[in-house]
JSON list of C-alpha atoms in Angstrom, two decimals:
[
{"chain": "A", "resi": 1, "resn": "UNK", "atom": "CA", "xyz": [-4.93, -3.70, 18.02]},
{"chain": "A", "resi": 2, "resn": "UNK", "atom": "CA", "xyz": [-5.95, -2.02, 14.77]},
{"chain": "A", "resi": 3, "resn": "UNK", "atom": "CA", "xyz": [-6.66, -4.69, 12.19]},
{"chain": "A", "resi": 4, "resn": "UNK", "atom": "CA", "xyz": [-8.30, -4.92, 8.77]},
{"chain": "A", "resi": 5, "resn": "UNK", "atom": "CA", "xyz": [-10.02, -8.06, 7.52]},
{"chain": "A", "resi": 6, "resn": "UNK", "atom": "CA", "xyz": [-11.26, -8.77, 4.02]},
{"chain": "A", "resi": 7, "resn": "UNK", "atom": "CA", "xyz": [-13.83, -11.37, 3.09]},
{"chain": "A", "resi": 8, "resn": "UNK", "atom": "CA", "xyz": [-13.82, -13.47, 1.01]},
{"chain": "A", "resi": 9, "resn": "UNK", "atom": "CA", "xyz": [-10.14, -14.30, 0.52]},
{"chain": "A", "resi": 10, "resn": "UNK", "atom": "CA", "xyz": [-10.85, -15.44, -3.04]},
{"chain": "A", "resi": 11, "resn": "UNK", "atom": "CA", "xyz": [-13.79, -15.12, -5.39]},
{"chain": "A", "resi": 12, "resn": "UNK", "atom": "CA", "xyz": [-14.44, -16.55, -8.85]},
{"chain": "A", "resi": 13, "resn": "UNK", "atom": "CA", "xyz": [-17.35, -15.26, -10.92]},
{"chain": "A", "resi": 14, "resn": "UNK", "atom": "CA", "xyz": [-18.50, -15.44, -14.54]},
{"chain": "A", "resi": 15, "resn": "UNK", "atom": "CA", "xyz": [-18.14, -12.37, -16.68]},
{"chain": "A", "resi": 16, "resn": "UNK", "atom": "CA", "xyz": [-20.97, -9.87, -16.38]},
{"chain": "A", "resi": 17, "resn": "UNK", "atom": "CA", "xyz": [-21.83, -10.51, -12.73]},
{"chain": "A", "resi": 18, "resn": "UNK", "atom": "CA", "xyz": [-22.12, -7.75, -10.18]},
{"chain": "A", "resi": 19, "resn": "UNK", "atom": "CA", "xyz": [-20.09, -8.46, -7.07]},
{"chain": "A", "resi": 20, "resn": "UNK", "atom": "CA", "xyz": [-19.32, -7.12, -3.61]},
{"chain": "A", "resi": 21, "resn": "UNK", "atom": "CA", "xyz": [-16.05, -7.27, -1.73]},
{"chain": "A", "resi": 22, "resn": "UNK", "atom": "CA", "xyz": [-16.08, -6.72, 2.01]},
{"chain": "A", "resi": 23, "resn": "UNK", "atom": "CA", "xyz": [-13.67, -4.99, 4.35]},
{"chain": "A", "resi": 24, "resn": "UNK", "atom": "CA", "xyz": [-13.94, -4.61, 8.12]},
{"chain": "A", "resi": 25, "resn": "UNK", "atom": "CA", "xyz": [-11.74, -2.75, 10.58]},
{"chain": "A", "resi": 26, "resn": "UNK", "atom": "CA", "xyz": [-11.54, -3.15, 14.34]},
{"chain": "A", "resi": 27, "resn": "UNK", "atom": "CA", "xyz": [-11.07, 0.51, 15.30]},
{"chain": "A", "resi": 28, "resn": "UNK", "atom": "CA", "xyz": [-13.81, 2.64, 13.75]},
{"chain": "A", "resi": 29, "resn": "UNK", "atom": "CA", "xyz": [-12.05, 6.00, 14.32]},
{"chain": "A", "resi": 30, "resn": "UNK", "atom": "CA", "xyz": [-10.53, 6.04, 10.85]},
{"chain": "A", "resi": 31, "resn": "UNK", "atom": "CA", "xyz": [-9.35, 9.15, 9.03]},
{"chain": "A", "resi": 32, "resn": "UNK", "atom": "CA", "xyz": [-9.59, 7.70, 5.50]},
{"chain": "A", "resi": 33, "resn": "UNK", "atom": "CA", "xyz": [-10.11, 4.38, 3.77]},
{"chain": "A", "resi": 34, "resn": "UNK", "atom": "CA", "xyz": [-8.58, 3.51, 0.41]},
{"chain": "A", "resi": 35, "resn": "UNK", "atom": "CA", "xyz": [-9.19, 0.63, -2.00]},
{"chain": "A", "resi": 36, "resn": "UNK", "atom": "CA", "xyz": [-6.35, -0.62, -4.20]},
{"chain": "A", "resi": 37, "resn": "UNK", "atom": "CA", "xyz": [-5.93, -3.10, -6.99]},
{"chain": "A", "resi": 38, "resn": "UNK", "atom": "CA", "xyz": [-2.83, -5.30, -7.25]},
{"chain": "A", "resi": 39, "resn": "UNK", "atom": "CA", "xyz": [-2.01, -7.39, -10.30]},
{"chain": "A", "resi": 40, "resn": "UNK", "atom": "CA", "xyz": [0.32, -10.39, -9.74]},
{"chain": "A", "resi": 41, "resn": "UNK", "atom": "CA", "xyz": [3.88, -9.26, -9.05]},
{"chain": "A", "resi": 42, "resn": "UNK", "atom": "CA", "xyz": [2.97, -5.62, -9.58]},
{"chain": "A", "resi": 43, "resn": "UNK", "atom": "CA", "xyz": [2.45, -2.47, -7.58]},
{"chain": "A", "resi": 44, "resn": "UNK", "atom": "CA", "xyz": [-0.69, -1.08, -5.98]},
{"chain": "A", "resi": 45, "resn": "UNK", "atom": "CA", "xyz": [-3.07, 1.00, -8.07]},
{"chain": "A", "resi": 46, "resn": "UNK", "atom": "CA", "xyz": [-5.41, 3.30, -6.18]},
{"chain": "A", "resi": 47, "resn": "UNK", "atom": "CA", "xyz": [-9.07, 2.78, -7.01]},
{"chain": "A", "resi": 48, "resn": "UNK", "atom": "CA", "xyz": [-11.05, 4.88, -4.58]},
{"chain": "A", "resi": 49, "resn": "UNK", "atom": "CA", "xyz": [-10.40, 7.03, -1.52]},
{"chain": "A", "resi": 50, "resn": "UNK", "atom": "CA", "xyz": [-13.20, 7.58, 1.01]},
{"chain": "A", "resi": 51, "resn": "UNK", "atom": "CA", "xyz": [-12.68, 10.24, 3.64]},
{"chain": "A", "resi": 52, "resn": "UNK", "atom": "CA", "xyz": [-14.20, 9.62, 7.07]},
{"chain": "A", "resi": 53, "resn": "UNK", "atom": "CA", "xyz": [-16.96, 12.18, 6.50]},
{"chain": "A", "resi": 54, "resn": "UNK", "atom": "CA", "xyz": [-18.08, 10.49, 3.28]},
{"chain": "A", "resi": 55, "resn": "UNK", "atom": "CA", "xyz": [-20.45, 7.57, 2.83]},
{"chain": "A", "resi": 56, "resn": "UNK", "atom": "CA", "xyz": [-19.44, 6.49, -0.66]},
{"chain": "A", "resi": 57, "resn": "UNK", "atom": "CA", "xyz": [-17.32, 7.16, -3.71]},
{"chain": "A", "resi": 58, "resn": "UNK", "atom": "CA", "xyz": [-17.85, 6.11, -7.30]},
{"chain": "A", "resi": 59, "resn": "UNK", "atom": "CA", "xyz": [-15.53, 5.68, -10.25]},
{"chain": "A", "resi": 60, "resn": "UNK", "atom": "CA", "xyz": [-16.90, 4.11, -13.40]},
{"chain": "A", "resi": 61, "resn": "UNK", "atom": "CA", "xyz": [-18.14, 0.60, -12.58]},
{"chain": "A", "resi": 62, "resn": "UNK", "atom": "CA", "xyz": [-16.75, 0.80, -9.05]},
{"chain": "A", "resi": 63, "resn": "UNK", "atom": "CA", "xyz": [-18.60, 2.03, -6.00]},
{"chain": "A", "resi": 64, "resn": "UNK", "atom": "CA", "xyz": [-17.17, 1.99, -2.49]},
{"chain": "A", "resi": 65, "resn": "UNK", "atom": "CA", "xyz": [-19.25, 2.60, 0.60]},
{"chain": "A", "resi": 66, "resn": "UNK", "atom": "CA", "xyz": [-18.20, 3.31, 4.15]},
{"chain": "A", "resi": 67, "resn": "UNK", "atom": "CA", "xyz": [-20.05, 2.69, 7.40]},
{"chain": "A", "resi": 68, "resn": "UNK", "atom": "CA", "xyz": [-17.71, 3.97, 10.09]},
{"chain": "A", "resi": 69, "resn": "UNK", "atom": "CA", "xyz": [-19.95, 3.12, 13.02]},
{"chain": "A", "resi": 70, "resn": "UNK", "atom": "CA", "xyz": [-20.01, -0.56, 12.14]},
{"chain": "A", "resi": 71, "resn": "UNK", "atom": "CA", "xyz": [-16.38, -0.60, 10.96]},
{"chain": "A", "resi": 72, "resn": "UNK", "atom": "CA", "xyz": [-17.16, -1.73, 7.42]},
{"chain": "A", "resi": 73, "resn": "UNK", "atom": "CA", "xyz": [-16.59, -0.84, 3.82]},
{"chain": "A", "resi": 74, "resn": "UNK", "atom": "CA", "xyz": [-17.74, -2.56, 0.64]},
{"chain": "A", "resi": 75, "resn": "UNK", "atom": "CA", "xyz": [-16.44, -2.36, -2.90]},
{"chain": "A", "resi": 76, "resn": "UNK", "atom": "CA", "xyz": [-19.12, -2.99, -5.49]},
{"chain": "A", "resi": 77, "resn": "UNK", "atom": "CA", "xyz": [-18.03, -3.92, -9.02]},
{"chain": "A", "resi": 78, "resn": "UNK", "atom": "CA", "xyz": [-20.73, -3.76, -11.67]},
{"chain": "A", "resi": 79, "resn": "UNK", "atom": "CA", "xyz": [-20.77, -5.89, -14.81]},
{"chain": "A", "resi": 80, "resn": "UNK", "atom": "CA", "xyz": [-17.47, -7.60, -14.08]},
{"chain": "A", "resi": 81, "resn": "UNK", "atom": "CA", "xyz": [-14.98, -8.23, -16.88]},
{"chain": "A", "resi": 82, "resn": "UNK", "atom": "CA", "xyz": [-11.98, -10.60, -17.19]},
{"chain": "A", "resi": 83, "resn": "UNK", "atom": "CA", "xyz": [-9.73, -7.54, -16.98]},
{"chain": "A", "resi": 84, "resn": "UNK", "atom": "CA", "xyz": [-11.01, -6.97, -13.44]},
{"chain": "A", "resi": 85, "resn": "UNK", "atom": "CA", "xyz": [-9.17, -10.12, -12.33]},
{"chain": "A", "resi": 86, "resn": "UNK", "atom": "CA", "xyz": [-6.68, -9.03, -9.65]},
{"chain": "A", "resi": 87, "resn": "UNK", "atom": "CA", "xyz": [-6.29, -8.80, -5.89]},
{"chain": "A", "resi": 88, "resn": "UNK", "atom": "CA", "xyz": [-8.26, -6.02, -4.26]},
{"chain": "A", "resi": 89, "resn": "UNK", "atom": "CA", "xyz": [-6.85, -4.49, -1.09]},
{"chain": "A", "resi": 90, "resn": "UNK", "atom": "CA", "xyz": [-8.57, -2.37, 1.50]},
{"chain": "A", "resi": 91, "resn": "UNK", "atom": "CA", "xyz": [-6.49, -0.11, 3.75]},
{"chain": "A", "resi": 92, "resn": "UNK", "atom": "CA", "xyz": [-7.31, 2.35, 6.52]},
{"chain": "A", "resi": 93, "resn": "UNK", "atom": "CA", "xyz": [-5.45, 5.33, 7.89]},
{"chain": "A", "resi": 94, "resn": "UNK", "atom": "CA", "xyz": [-6.05, 6.79, 11.35]},
{"chain": "A", "resi": 95, "resn": "UNK", "atom": "CA", "xyz": [-4.47, 10.21, 11.14]},
{"chain": "A", "resi": 96, "resn": "UNK", "atom": "CA", "xyz": [-3.32, 12.72, 8.55]},
{"chain": "A", "resi": 97, "resn": "UNK", "atom": "CA", "xyz": [-0.03, 11.54, 7.07]},
{"chain": "A", "resi": 98, "resn": "UNK", "atom": "CA", "xyz": [-0.21, 8.31, 9.04]},
{"chain": "A", "resi": 99, "resn": "UNK", "atom": "CA", "xyz": [0.48, 4.77, 7.90]},
{"chain": "A", "resi": 100, "resn": "UNK", "atom": "CA", "xyz": [-1.91, 2.60, 5.92]},
{"chain": "A", "resi": 101, "resn": "UNK", "atom": "CA", "xyz": [-3.05, -0.61, 7.60]},
{"chain": "A", "resi": 102, "resn": "UNK", "atom": "CA", "xyz": [-3.88, -3.21, 4.98]},
{"chain": "A", "resi": 103, "resn": "UNK", "atom": "CA", "xyz": [-6.20, -6.16, 4.82]},
{"chain": "A", "resi": 104, "resn": "UNK", "atom": "CA", "xyz": [-4.95, -9.39, 3.29]},
{"chain": "A", "resi": 105, "resn": "UNK", "atom": "CA", "xyz": [-6.90, -8.79, 0.09]},
{"chain": "A", "resi": 106, "resn": "UNK", "atom": "CA", "xyz": [-9.56, -10.53, -1.97]},
{"chain": "A", "resi": 107, "resn": "UNK", "atom": "CA", "xyz": [-8.26, -12.37, -5.03]},
{"chain": "A", "resi": 108, "resn": "UNK", "atom": "CA", "xyz": [-10.85, -11.95, -7.78]},
{"chain": "A", "resi": 109, "resn": "UNK", "atom": "CA", "xyz": [-11.04, -14.09, -10.89]},
{"chain": "A", "resi": 110, "resn": "UNK", "atom": "CA", "xyz": [-13.58, -13.20, -13.59]},
{"chain": "A", "resi": 111, "resn": "UNK", "atom": "CA", "xyz": [-14.08, -16.01, -16.08]},
{"chain": "A", "resi": 112, "resn": "UNK", "atom": "CA", "xyz": [-14.96, -15.23, -19.73]},
{"chain": "B", "resi": 1, "resn": "UNK", "atom": "CA", "xyz": [-0.70, 11.36, -14.50]},
{"chain": "B", "resi": 2, "resn": "UNK", "atom": "CA", "xyz": [2.13, 11.80, -11.97]},
{"chain": "B", "resi": 3, "resn": "UNK", "atom": "CA", "xyz": [3.86, 8.61, -10.88]},
{"chain": "B", "resi": 4, "resn": "UNK", "atom": "CA", "xyz": [6.07, 7.34, -8.11]},
{"chain": "B", "resi": 5, "resn": "UNK", "atom": "CA", "xyz": [9.15, 5.81, -9.72]},
{"chain": "B", "resi": 6, "resn": "UNK", "atom": "CA", "xyz": [11.17, 3.01, -8.14]},
{"chain": "B", "resi": 7, "resn": "UNK", "atom": "CA", "xyz": [14.51, 1.55, -9.19]},
{"chain": "B", "resi": 8, "resn": "UNK", "atom": "CA", "xyz": [15.66, -1.10, -9.66]},
{"chain": "B", "resi": 9, "resn": "UNK", "atom": "CA", "xyz": [12.63, -3.25, -10.41]},
{"chain": "B", "resi": 10, "resn": "UNK", "atom": "CA", "xyz": [14.48, -6.36, -9.27]},
{"chain": "B", "resi": 11, "resn": "UNK", "atom": "CA", "xyz": [17.62, -6.76, -7.18]},
{"chain": "B", "resi": 12, "resn": "UNK", "atom": "CA", "xyz": [19.42, -9.93, -6.18]},
{"chain": "B", "resi": 13, "resn": "UNK", "atom": "CA", "xyz": [21.98, -9.64, -3.40]},
{"chain": "B", "resi": 14, "resn": "UNK", "atom": "CA", "xyz": [24.13, -11.87, -1.26]},
{"chain": "B", "resi": 15, "resn": "UNK", "atom": "CA", "xyz": [23.23, -12.26, 2.39]},
{"chain": "B", "resi": 16, "resn": "UNK", "atom": "CA", "xyz": [25.14, -9.72, 4.46]},
{"chain": "B", "resi": 17, "resn": "UNK", "atom": "CA", "xyz": [25.46, -7.19, 1.65]},
{"chain": "B", "resi": 18, "resn": "UNK", "atom": "CA", "xyz": [24.10, -3.67, 1.75]},
{"chain": "B", "resi": 19, "resn": "UNK", "atom": "CA", "xyz": [21.36, -2.64, -0.66]},
{"chain": "B", "resi": 20, "resn": "UNK", "atom": "CA", "xyz": [19.88, 0.73, -1.50]},
{"chain": "B", "resi": 21, "resn": "UNK", "atom": "CA", "xyz": [16.40, 0.95, -2.97]},
{"chain": "B", "resi": 22, "resn": "UNK", "atom": "CA", "xyz": [15.57, 4.16, -4.75]},
{"chain": "B", "resi": 23, "resn": "UNK", "atom": "CA", "xyz": [12.36, 6.10, -5.18]},
{"chain": "B", "resi": 24, "resn": "UNK", "atom": "CA", "xyz": [11.32, 9.35, -6.80]},
{"chain": "B", "resi": 25, "resn": "UNK", "atom": "CA", "xyz": [8.06, 10.48, -5.17]},
{"chain": "B", "resi": 26, "resn": "UNK", "atom": "CA", "xyz": [5.56, 12.80, -6.83]},
{"chain": "B", "resi": 27, "resn": "UNK", "atom": "CA", "xyz": [7.05, 16.26, -6.78]},
{"chain": "B", "resi": 28, "resn": "UNK", "atom": "CA", "xyz": [4.41, 18.18, -4.81]},
{"chain": "B", "resi": 29, "resn": "UNK", "atom": "CA", "xyz": [3.81, 15.43, -2.24]},
{"chain": "B", "resi": 30, "resn": "UNK", "atom": "CA", "xyz": [5.11, 15.98, 1.27]},
{"chain": "B", "resi": 31, "resn": "UNK", "atom": "CA", "xyz": [4.66, 12.58, 2.92]},
{"chain": "B", "resi": 32, "resn": "UNK", "atom": "CA", "xyz": [6.81, 9.61, 1.91]},
{"chain": "B", "resi": 33, "resn": "UNK", "atom": "CA", "xyz": [6.65, 5.97, 2.92]},
{"chain": "B", "resi": 34, "resn": "UNK", "atom": "CA", "xyz": [8.21, 2.57, 2.52]},
{"chain": "B", "resi": 35, "resn": "UNK", "atom": "CA", "xyz": [6.17, -0.63, 2.74]},
{"chain": "B", "resi": 36, "resn": "UNK", "atom": "CA", "xyz": [7.07, -4.22, 2.06]},
{"chain": "B", "resi": 37, "resn": "UNK", "atom": "CA", "xyz": [5.16, -7.34, 1.04]},
{"chain": "B", "resi": 38, "resn": "UNK", "atom": "CA", "xyz": [6.59, -10.76, 1.67]},
{"chain": "B", "resi": 39, "resn": "UNK", "atom": "CA", "xyz": [5.26, -13.25, -0.88]},
{"chain": "B", "resi": 40, "resn": "UNK", "atom": "CA", "xyz": [1.73, -14.31, 0.02]},
{"chain": "B", "resi": 41, "resn": "UNK", "atom": "CA", "xyz": [1.47, -11.94, 2.99]},
{"chain": "B", "resi": 42, "resn": "UNK", "atom": "CA", "xyz": [-0.09, -8.57, 3.75]},
{"chain": "B", "resi": 43, "resn": "UNK", "atom": "CA", "xyz": [1.47, -5.28, 2.76]},
{"chain": "B", "resi": 44, "resn": "UNK", "atom": "CA", "xyz": [3.35, -4.06, 5.86]},
{"chain": "B", "resi": 45, "resn": "UNK", "atom": "CA", "xyz": [4.32, -0.54, 6.86]},
{"chain": "B", "resi": 46, "resn": "UNK", "atom": "CA", "xyz": [8.01, 0.13, 7.42]},
{"chain": "B", "resi": 47, "resn": "UNK", "atom": "CA", "xyz": [8.53, 3.87, 7.83]},
{"chain": "B", "resi": 48, "resn": "UNK", "atom": "CA", "xyz": [7.04, 7.28, 7.11]},
{"chain": "B", "resi": 49, "resn": "UNK", "atom": "CA", "xyz": [8.99, 10.46, 6.42]},
{"chain": "B", "resi": 50, "resn": "UNK", "atom": "CA", "xyz": [7.81, 14.05, 6.63]},
{"chain": "B", "resi": 51, "resn": "UNK", "atom": "CA", "xyz": [9.57, 17.38, 6.82]},
{"chain": "B", "resi": 52, "resn": "UNK", "atom": "CA", "xyz": [12.98, 15.73, 6.37]},
{"chain": "B", "resi": 53, "resn": "UNK", "atom": "CA", "xyz": [12.65, 13.35, 9.27]},
{"chain": "B", "resi": 54, "resn": "UNK", "atom": "CA", "xyz": [11.14, 10.00, 10.20]},
{"chain": "B", "resi": 55, "resn": "UNK", "atom": "CA", "xyz": [7.62, 10.55, 11.53]},
{"chain": "B", "resi": 56, "resn": "UNK", "atom": "CA", "xyz": [6.81, 6.92, 12.36]},
{"chain": "B", "resi": 57, "resn": "UNK", "atom": "CA", "xyz": [8.48, 3.53, 12.04]},
{"chain": "B", "resi": 58, "resn": "UNK", "atom": "CA", "xyz": [7.35, -0.01, 12.61]},
{"chain": "B", "resi": 59, "resn": "UNK", "atom": "CA", "xyz": [9.07, -2.64, 14.75]},
{"chain": "B", "resi": 60, "resn": "UNK", "atom": "CA", "xyz": [10.34, -4.17, 11.50]},
{"chain": "B", "resi": 61, "resn": "UNK", "atom": "CA", "xyz": [12.36, -1.00, 10.85]},
{"chain": "B", "resi": 62, "resn": "UNK", "atom": "CA", "xyz": [15.29, -1.81, 13.11]},
{"chain": "B", "resi": 63, "resn": "UNK", "atom": "CA", "xyz": [18.87, -0.53, 13.07]},
{"chain": "B", "resi": 64, "resn": "UNK", "atom": "CA", "xyz": [19.58, -2.40, 9.83]},
{"chain": "B", "resi": 65, "resn": "UNK", "atom": "CA", "xyz": [17.27, -0.03, 7.97]},
{"chain": "B", "resi": 66, "resn": "UNK", "atom": "CA", "xyz": [17.66, 3.66, 7.21]},
{"chain": "B", "resi": 67, "resn": "UNK", "atom": "CA", "xyz": [15.99, 6.20, 4.95]},
{"chain": "B", "resi": 68, "resn": "UNK", "atom": "CA", "xyz": [17.30, 9.34, 3.32]},
{"chain": "B", "resi": 69, "resn": "UNK", "atom": "CA", "xyz": [16.10, 12.14, 1.15]},
{"chain": "B", "resi": 70, "resn": "UNK", "atom": "CA", "xyz": [19.49, 13.18, -0.19]},
{"chain": "B", "resi": 71, "resn": "UNK", "atom": "CA", "xyz": [18.14, 15.85, -2.54]},
{"chain": "B", "resi": 72, "resn": "UNK", "atom": "CA", "xyz": [14.81, 17.39, -3.48]},
{"chain": "B", "resi": 73, "resn": "UNK", "atom": "CA", "xyz": [13.62, 14.44, -5.52]},
{"chain": "B", "resi": 74, "resn": "UNK", "atom": "CA", "xyz": [15.02, 11.09, -4.33]},
{"chain": "B", "resi": 75, "resn": "UNK", "atom": "CA", "xyz": [13.96, 9.00, -1.34]},
{"chain": "B", "resi": 76, "resn": "UNK", "atom": "CA", "xyz": [16.04, 5.95, -0.51]},
{"chain": "B", "resi": 77, "resn": "UNK", "atom": "CA", "xyz": [15.76, 2.89, 1.72]},
{"chain": "B", "resi": 78, "resn": "UNK", "atom": "CA", "xyz": [19.04, 1.29, 2.80]},
{"chain": "B", "resi": 79, "resn": "UNK", "atom": "CA", "xyz": [19.36, -2.16, 4.31]},
{"chain": "B", "resi": 80, "resn": "UNK", "atom": "CA", "xyz": [22.82, -2.45, 5.82]},
{"chain": "B", "resi": 81, "resn": "UNK", "atom": "CA", "xyz": [23.32, -6.20, 6.11]},
{"chain": "B", "resi": 82, "resn": "UNK", "atom": "CA", "xyz": [20.65, -8.14, 4.30]},
{"chain": "B", "resi": 83, "resn": "UNK", "atom": "CA", "xyz": [19.16, -11.36, 5.67]},
{"chain": "B", "resi": 84, "resn": "UNK", "atom": "CA", "xyz": [17.26, -14.06, 3.85]},
{"chain": "B", "resi": 85, "resn": "UNK", "atom": "CA", "xyz": [14.04, -12.89, 5.51]},
{"chain": "B", "resi": 86, "resn": "UNK", "atom": "CA", "xyz": [14.45, -9.44, 3.94]},
{"chain": "B", "resi": 87, "resn": "UNK", "atom": "CA", "xyz": [13.43, -10.97, 0.60]},
{"chain": "B", "resi": 88, "resn": "UNK", "atom": "CA", "xyz": [10.23, -9.19, -0.33]},
{"chain": "B", "resi": 89, "resn": "UNK", "atom": "CA", "xyz": [8.63, -6.65, -2.61]},
{"chain": "B", "resi": 90, "resn": "UNK", "atom": "CA", "xyz": [9.42, -3.14, -1.36]},
{"chain": "B", "resi": 91, "resn": "UNK", "atom": "CA", "xyz": [7.03, -0.34, -2.23]},
{"chain": "B", "resi": 92, "resn": "UNK", "atom": "CA", "xyz": [7.59, 3.37, -2.00]},
{"chain": "B", "resi": 93, "resn": "UNK", "atom": "CA", "xyz": [4.57, 5.65, -1.68]},
{"chain": "B", "resi": 94, "resn": "UNK", "atom": "CA", "xyz": [3.89, 9.35, -1.41]},
{"chain": "B", "resi": 95, "resn": "UNK", "atom": "CA", "xyz": [0.87, 11.33, -0.35]},
{"chain": "B", "resi": 96, "resn": "UNK", "atom": "CA", "xyz": [-0.46, 14.83, -0.62]},
{"chain": "B", "resi": 97, "resn": "UNK", "atom": "CA", "xyz": [-2.79, 16.10, 2.09]},
{"chain": "B", "resi": 98, "resn": "UNK", "atom": "CA", "xyz": [-6.41, 15.56, 1.13]},
{"chain": "B", "resi": 99, "resn": "UNK", "atom": "CA", "xyz": [-5.54, 12.96, -1.46]},
{"chain": "B", "resi": 100, "resn": "UNK", "atom": "CA", "xyz": [-4.84, 9.28, -1.21]},
{"chain": "B", "resi": 101, "resn": "UNK", "atom": "CA", "xyz": [-1.59, 7.41, -1.40]},
{"chain": "B", "resi": 102, "resn": "UNK", "atom": "CA", "xyz": [0.21, 6.81, -4.69]},
{"chain": "B", "resi": 103, "resn": "UNK", "atom": "CA", "xyz": [2.43, 3.75, -4.81]},
{"chain": "B", "resi": 104, "resn": "UNK", "atom": "CA", "xyz": [5.37, 2.92, -7.01]},
{"chain": "B", "resi": 105, "resn": "UNK", "atom": "CA", "xyz": [5.58, -0.34, -8.94]},
{"chain": "B", "resi": 106, "resn": "UNK", "atom": "CA", "xyz": [7.96, -1.84, -6.38]},
{"chain": "B", "resi": 107, "resn": "UNK", "atom": "CA", "xyz": [11.42, -3.37, -6.13]},
{"chain": "B", "resi": 108, "resn": "UNK", "atom": "CA", "xyz": [11.60, -7.12, -5.80]},
{"chain": "B", "resi": 109, "resn": "UNK", "atom": "CA", "xyz": [14.51, -7.86, -3.47]},
{"chain": "B", "resi": 110, "resn": "UNK", "atom": "CA", "xyz": [15.88, -11.39, -3.43]},
{"chain": "B", "resi": 111, "resn": "UNK", "atom": "CA", "xyz": [18.52, -12.24, -0.83]},
{"chain": "B", "resi": 112, "resn": "UNK", "atom": "CA", "xyz": [20.49, -15.41, -1.56]}
]
């Protein structure tokens, strides 16, 4: 069964810390992997898309890496800010146009 | 930046009633999706739609559910006879080949 797991489930850090969120997937034959942010009661905002041929993607203070062979991705957030507080979701897709399979998310709280 | 638009943002309905959730995907996207998220749970795939037909559906998407693209811009999800367990946040998404998914802000459906 194709599953996605995210660790930790929740994380609380002081402002300014660098942090890493982890995502693992059971079937390594992914087509793409996408990281999303979800604020409470809101929709999903795309952060980064990594295609299967790529090793990493960067956007501002965010860097996502992908290791297909080990079935893992990490999202690195540099110099965290209170505005980064949200749930971060990892999702994989196994074929063009196919469905996203989501992890349960990591709930991040950045304290001022 | 182009957006996926969903209406209404919140709908309350009586058990057994029909509801229609509406979405306007991004205009040059060809793949369309519905997902749902029950409070506190993972985002779950319901159905994908491509080339004017369903391309994949989950086991959740039973005969009570249907999708339509009645014109060139709208994409709707109909639930024929709502149950209490249909209460969830419903997300519409669209995708263009080579790019990631874009999600709408969701419709919160409450069945009473």
